[in-house]
Amino acid sequence: MEIRLWRELLIPYELAVKELVMKFNQLKKEHKEKDLYSPIEQVTGRVKSINSILEKMQKKNISWDELEEKVEDIAGVRIICQFYEDIEKVAELIRRRSDMQVLEEKDYVTHMKESGYRSYHMIILYATETLNGRKEIRAEIQIRTLAMNFWATIEHSLQYKYKGNMPPHLAKRLSRAADSILQLDAEMSSVRNEVMDAQNSMLHQSNL
Amino acid sequence: MEIRLWRELLIPYELAVKELVMKFNQLKKEHKEKDLYSPIEQVTGRVKSINSILEKMQKKNISWDELEEKVEDIAGVRIICQFYEDIEKVAELIRRRSDMQVLEEKDYVTHMKESGYRSYHMIILYATETLNGRKEIRAEIQIRTLAMNFWATIEHSLQYKYKGNMPPHLAKRLSRAADSILQLDAEMSSVRNEVMDAQNSMLHQSNL
Amino acid sequence: MEIRLWRELLIPYELAVKELVMKFNQLKKEHKEKDLYSPIEQVTGRVKSINSILEKMQKKNISWDELEEKVEDIAGVRIICQFYEDIEKVAELIRRRSDMQVLEEKDYVTHMKESGYRSYHMIILYATETLNGRKEIRAEIQIRTLAMNFWATIEHSLQYKYKGNMPPHLAKRLSRAADSILQLDAEMSSVRNEVMDAQNSMLHQSNL
Amino acid sequence: MEIRLWRELLIPYELAVKELVMKFNQLKKEHKEKDLYSPIEQVTGRVKSINSILEKMQKKNISWDELEEKVEDIAGVRIICQFYEDIEKVAELIRRRSDMQVLEEKDYVTHMKESGYRSYHMIILYATETLNGRKEIRAEIQIRTLAMNFWATIEHSLQYKYKGNMPPHLAKRLSRAADSILQLDAEMSSVRNEVMDAQNSMLHQSNL
């Protein structure tokens, strides 16, 4: 496929990423303006590079006709949360929206990948409007904690160095680090819950 | 109304302005990427200040219940074009979109206001999504040429100095300047049409 | 020159454009926060495309060694003003700054180009900081009114269609349009001065 | 101090934060364009709120005259790194720059605060240019890893709930979590160093 056609293909995906990042950032802002705790801490987005799309098509044996249906992460949005429990809250916010339709959910949080990767993935259908009219596209939303993101950022940068062929003993060390991260997230959530219980009990006493 | 309630009221309008400005800018970019002339040269937006909303409510005798229906420019977007003919092209692009519904059009381009003001206004209905769910709001889109914008920018800054009470002889001079601007726009369009006729005729000859 | 070297060459120019646009926008904001009239209405910037640099080198017979010294508009910033008199105010603000040094000024406002083009050009020396350390580069600042910008935007888009070979009778019509624009700017400034004299006299009377 | 004077005071600080964030982001981009590993992963910035400035003045007994000299974090920039070793690389990049002067360095990385807080702080002197001319201001740059940032983000949000009076047993749990984070950072760095040694040895063998 020549570059001009690629560009045309990617136009609605670029638009979708920009709109989605803006909408989730606005949601964070709306929480703050209403003095509510925001389960969203950070939002980023990207359109998959042409090279990565081609690699995925080859690896998964996807034909040109199936491209837009089967490469579901051409448009990708990442939402970072502070606490483990926020992940489900964000997922629920997304399920309730009327401007996107959830097609599939993949729970790599409770079902960690072998590598140690943890994230909650949602594939959505999202309508964009281009010069050629309305076009519905697929997008992938990844939801994870700051700690899971720390692990994933570093794992990605190391995988990149090994071009996917990381020696088993290093992979094992990374996977053990992922366990520590899970414990950290659990500990942080537990401290937080204790903080909130204390607050509620103080509130309760002051109301007696 | 207290400040917290105002903020809550304005949340979907801020969101709408951000989304609309982004969408029209993307339309400009899409023209360029497809090597098409873009009828959109510049896009800006703003949410009306609380003071201006209050003034309009008083002046037009609008009650709190009617606020969101009758103050139609709480969310405002301005699209600037190079040529007179582009205005209608932009209006048509808006009418054809499926993500906004045109409620009303006011043609101050062919029917200039007494002050000399020229612009094409469209009132649209636009769906936003907040923490409280889907909410449809009104927004005003103003479409005008660079030359009309030149006049309007300066008239606005002078009206501001006089707080709306400009002496009649100055108002008359501004209104005469508006006529010169209309002639300029006409002359520029005429030069442009001649350029395009010449191009087409060259193209025609080279195809013979 | 290969693309990687071009990119490396352009890094400090991109940085300079970003910094300069931000600084002049901040100057506009500072005027507003201090309740002063801002002579700056709009700021835009761009890095010259590789193609345009190559064309200029060929046309002006510039060697690779002279590139950075003689192509003075690789980094370009444009400042748009409301009124004719604002141009000199902006130029003076630039001359007084300690973070850039004016190398040359070209007054195409009082000395219009043959085409009808009007703008005030300043060539500055500006220090940027890259991974390789401090680097001083040249940048061009163009200052013009909204009306001059209207003319220049349209002239540029028509020149582009003719690839620089506009027929003389069209060029003449454009040049006549430039005269009308000069008169418009003069009329607008005169209205404004009358407004300000009236204000001052009112202020004077209220102080008696 | 009234609000208008505060605004005027903060103008150069806002400008400095915008410039610094842009400059460090550009540094990240420059690494990528030159195909170098970037020690900078993320950059954020903020101007301290008026309330927080007042609190600090009261707590540290700072008079109005000393405000700009002693409240050193009115302008604050945060640089997030992937790996522990990147912190020193970023600090060295800052020390070598000619557009900022390092006044002081506080190493809370090797000398953790009692709370468990880890970050490398640098106080710099930075020149800005306002309508009143050149003005040198102080700014604080915080450098930390993704993992340290994870801890600090959560600790800050819990401190906020307790308004600074966290019960000792919770503080102890947070401090223990900080130890785990230090071990995680060390483990990740060690994996990474092994990866790089392996790469170098492969490179060496292929050169024999």
PDB file of N, CA and C in Angstrom, chain D residues 41-71:
ATOM      1  N   GLU D  41      11.854  10.671  30.585  1.00  0.00           N
ATOM      2  CA  GLU D  41      10.682   9.937  30.117  1.00  0.00           C
ATOM      3  C   GLU D  41       9.450  10.834  30.072  1.00  0.00           C
ATOM      4  N   GLN D  42       9.315  11.749  31.036  1.00  0.00           N
ATOM      5  CA  GLN D  42       8.143  12.623  31.147  1.00  0.00           C
ATOM      6  C   GLN D  42       8.543  13.945  31.786  1.00  0.00           C
ATOM      7  N   VAL D  43       7.869  15.029  31.393  1.00  0.00           N
ATOM      8  CA  VAL D  43       8.128  16.329  32.000  1.00  0.00           C
ATOM      9  C   VAL D  43       6.803  16.993  32.363  1.00  0.00           C
ATOM     10  N   THR D  44       6.682  17.485  33.587  1.00  0.00           N
ATOM     11  CA  THR D  44       5.514  18.280  33.949  1.00  0.00           C
ATOM     12  C   THR D  44       5.975  19.521  34.703  1.00  0.00           C
ATOM     13  N   GLY D  45       5.087  20.488  34.858  1.00  0.00           N
ATOM     14  CA  GLY D  45       5.437  21.707  35.569  1.00  0.00           C
ATOM     15  C   GLY D  45       4.208  22.363  36.152  1.00  0.00           C
ATOM     16  N   ARG D  46       4.423  23.214  37.140  1.00  0.00           N
ATOM     17  CA  ARG D  46       3.302  23.954  37.739  1.00  0.00           C
ATOM     18  C   ARG D  46       3.848  25.176  38.453  1.00  0.00           C
ATOM     19  N   VAL D  47       2.992  26.211  38.543  1.00  0.00           N
ATOM     20  CA  VAL D  47       3.305  27.342  39.400  1.00  0.00           C
ATOM     21  C   VAL D  47       2.615  27.079  40.729  1.00  0.00           C
ATOM     22  N   LYS D  48       3.322  27.291  41.837  1.00  0.00           N
ATOM     23  CA  LYS D  48       2.773  27.058  43.167  1.00  0.00           C
ATOM     24  C   LYS D  48       1.545  27.948  43.372  1.00  0.00           C
ATOM     25  N   SER D  49       0.503  27.405  43.985  1.00  0.00           N
ATOM     26  CA  SER D  49      -0.705  28.205  44.217  1.00  0.00           C
ATOM     27  C   SER D  49      -0.427  29.259  45.282  1.00  0.00           C
ATOM     28  N   ILE D  50      -1.192  30.345  45.231  1.00  0.00           N
ATOM     29  CA  ILE D  50      -1.003  31.442  46.197  1.00  0.00           C
ATOM     30  C   ILE D  50      -1.151  30.915  47.622  1.00  0.00           C
ATOM     31  N   ASN D  51      -2.179  30.053  47.832  1.00  0.00           N
ATOM     32  CA  ASN D  51      -2.372  29.464  49.157  1.00  0.00           C
ATOM     33  C   ASN D  51      -1.137  28.708  49.644  1.00  0.00           C
ATOM     34  N   SER D  52      -0.555  27.896  48.793  1.00  0.00           N
ATOM     35  CA  SER D  52       0.617  27.121  49.199  1.00  0.00           C
ATOM     36  C   SER D  52       1.812  28.029  49.478  1.00  0.00           C
ATOM     37  N   ILE D  53       1.926  29.119  48.712  1.00  0.00           N
ATOM     38  CA  ILE D  53       3.021  30.056  48.977  1.00  0.00           C
ATOM     39  C   ILE D  53       2.837  30.675  50.368  1.00  0.00           C
ATOM     40  N   LEU D  54       1.592  31.117  50.665  1.00  0.00           N
ATOM     41  CA  LEU D  54       1.319  31.728  51.972  1.00  0.00           C
ATOM     42  C   LEU D  54       1.612  30.758  53.110  1.00  0.00           C
ATOM     43  N   GLU D  55       1.178  29.497  52.961  1.00  0.00           N
ATOM     44  CA  GLU D  55       1.435  28.481  53.988  1.00  0.00           C
ATOM     45  C   GLU D  55       2.922  28.313  54.247  1.00  0.00           C
ATOM     46  N   LYS D  56       3.691  28.237  53.140  1.00  0.00           N
ATOM     47  CA  LYS D  56       5.133  28.044  53.292  1.00  0.00           C
ATOM     48  C   LYS D  56       5.780  29.242  53.985  1.00  0.00           C
ATOM     49  N   MET D  57       5.321  30.452  53.633  1.00  0.00           N
ATOM     50  CA  MET D  57       5.870  31.666  54.248  1.00  0.00           C
ATOM     51  C   MET D  57       5.631  31.653  55.763  1.00  0.00           C
ATOM     52  N   GLN D  58       4.424  31.249  56.152  1.00  0.00           N
ATOM     53  CA  GLN D  58       4.078  31.203  57.561  1.00  0.00           C
ATOM     54  C   GLN D  58       4.907  30.144  58.288  1.00  0.00           C
ATOM     55  N   LYS D  59       4.929  28.940  57.700  1.00  0.00           N
ATOM     56  CA  LYS D  59       5.604  27.810  58.327  1.00  0.00           C
ATOM     57  C   LYS D  59       7.100  28.072  58.504  1.00  0.00           C
ATOM     58  N   LYS D  60       7.714  28.693  57.476  1.00  0.00           N
ATOM     59  CA  LYS D  60       9.161  28.907  57.536  1.00  0.00           C
ATOM     60  C   LYS D  60       9.502  30.341  57.961  1.00  0.00           C
ATOM     61  N   ASN D  61       8.461  31.107  58.359  1.00  0.00           N
ATOM     62  CA  ASN D  61       8.676  32.454  58.860  1.00  0.00           C
ATOM     63  C   ASN D  61       9.415  33.327  57.842  1.00  0.00           C
ATOM     64  N   ILE D  62       8.902  33.366  56.637  1.00  0.00           N
ATOM     65  CA  ILE D  62       9.527  34.116  55.548  1.00  0.00           C
ATOM     66  C   ILE D  62       8.783  35.432  55.359  1.00  0.00           C
ATOM     67  N   SER D  63       9.519  36.560  55.336  1.00  0.00           N
ATOM     68  CA  SER D  63       8.872  37.868  55.176  1.00  0.00           C
ATOM     69  C   SER D  63       8.625  38.151  53.689  1.00  0.00           C
ATOM     70  N   TRP D  64       7.819  39.188  53.415  1.00  0.00           N
ATOM     71  CA  TRP D  64       7.513  39.533  52.014  1.00  0.00           C
ATOM     72  C   TRP D  64       8.768  39.854  51.222  1.00  0.00           C
ATOM     73  N   ASP D  65       9.726  40.529  51.877  1.00  0.00           N
ATOM     74  CA  ASP D  65      10.944  40.914  51.170  1.00  0.00           C
ATOM     75  C   ASP D  65      11.759  39.700  50.721  1.00  0.00           C
ATOM     76  N   GLU D  66      11.647  38.628  51.520  1.00  0.00           N
ATOM     77  CA  GLU D  66      12.477  37.448  51.223  1.00  0.00           C
ATOM     78  C   GLU D  66      11.746  36.458  50.302  1.00  0.00           C
ATOM     79  N   LEU D  67      10.449  36.749  50.048  1.00  0.00           N
ATOM     80  CA  LEU D  67       9.604  35.788  49.330  1.00  0.00           C
ATOM     81  C   LEU D  67      10.276  35.148  48.112  1.00  0.00           C
ATOM     82  N   GLU D  68      10.752  35.987  47.190  1.00  0.00           N
ATOM     83  CA  GLU D  68      11.250  35.434  45.931  1.00  0.00           C
ATOM     84  C   GLU D  68      12.589  34.712  46.088  1.00  0.00           C
ATOM     85  N   GLU D  69      13.303  35.056  47.163  1.00  0.00           N
ATOM     86  CA  GLU D  69      14.599  34.402  47.371  1.00  0.00           C
ATOM     87  C   GLU D  69      14.444  33.089  48.128  1.00  0.00           C
ATOM     88  N   LYS D  70      13.501  33.038  49.091  1.00  0.00           N
ATOM     89  CA  LYS D  70      13.437  31.895  49.984  1.00  0.00           C
ATOM     90  C   LYS D  70      12.377  30.854  49.621  1.00  0.00           C
ATOM     91  N   VAL D  71      11.322  31.278  48.920  1.00  0.00           N
ATOM     92  CA  VAL D  71      10.395  30.257  48.421  1.00  0.00           C
ATOM     93  C   VAL D  71      10.906  29.843  47.040  1.00  0.00           C
TER      94      VAL D  71
END
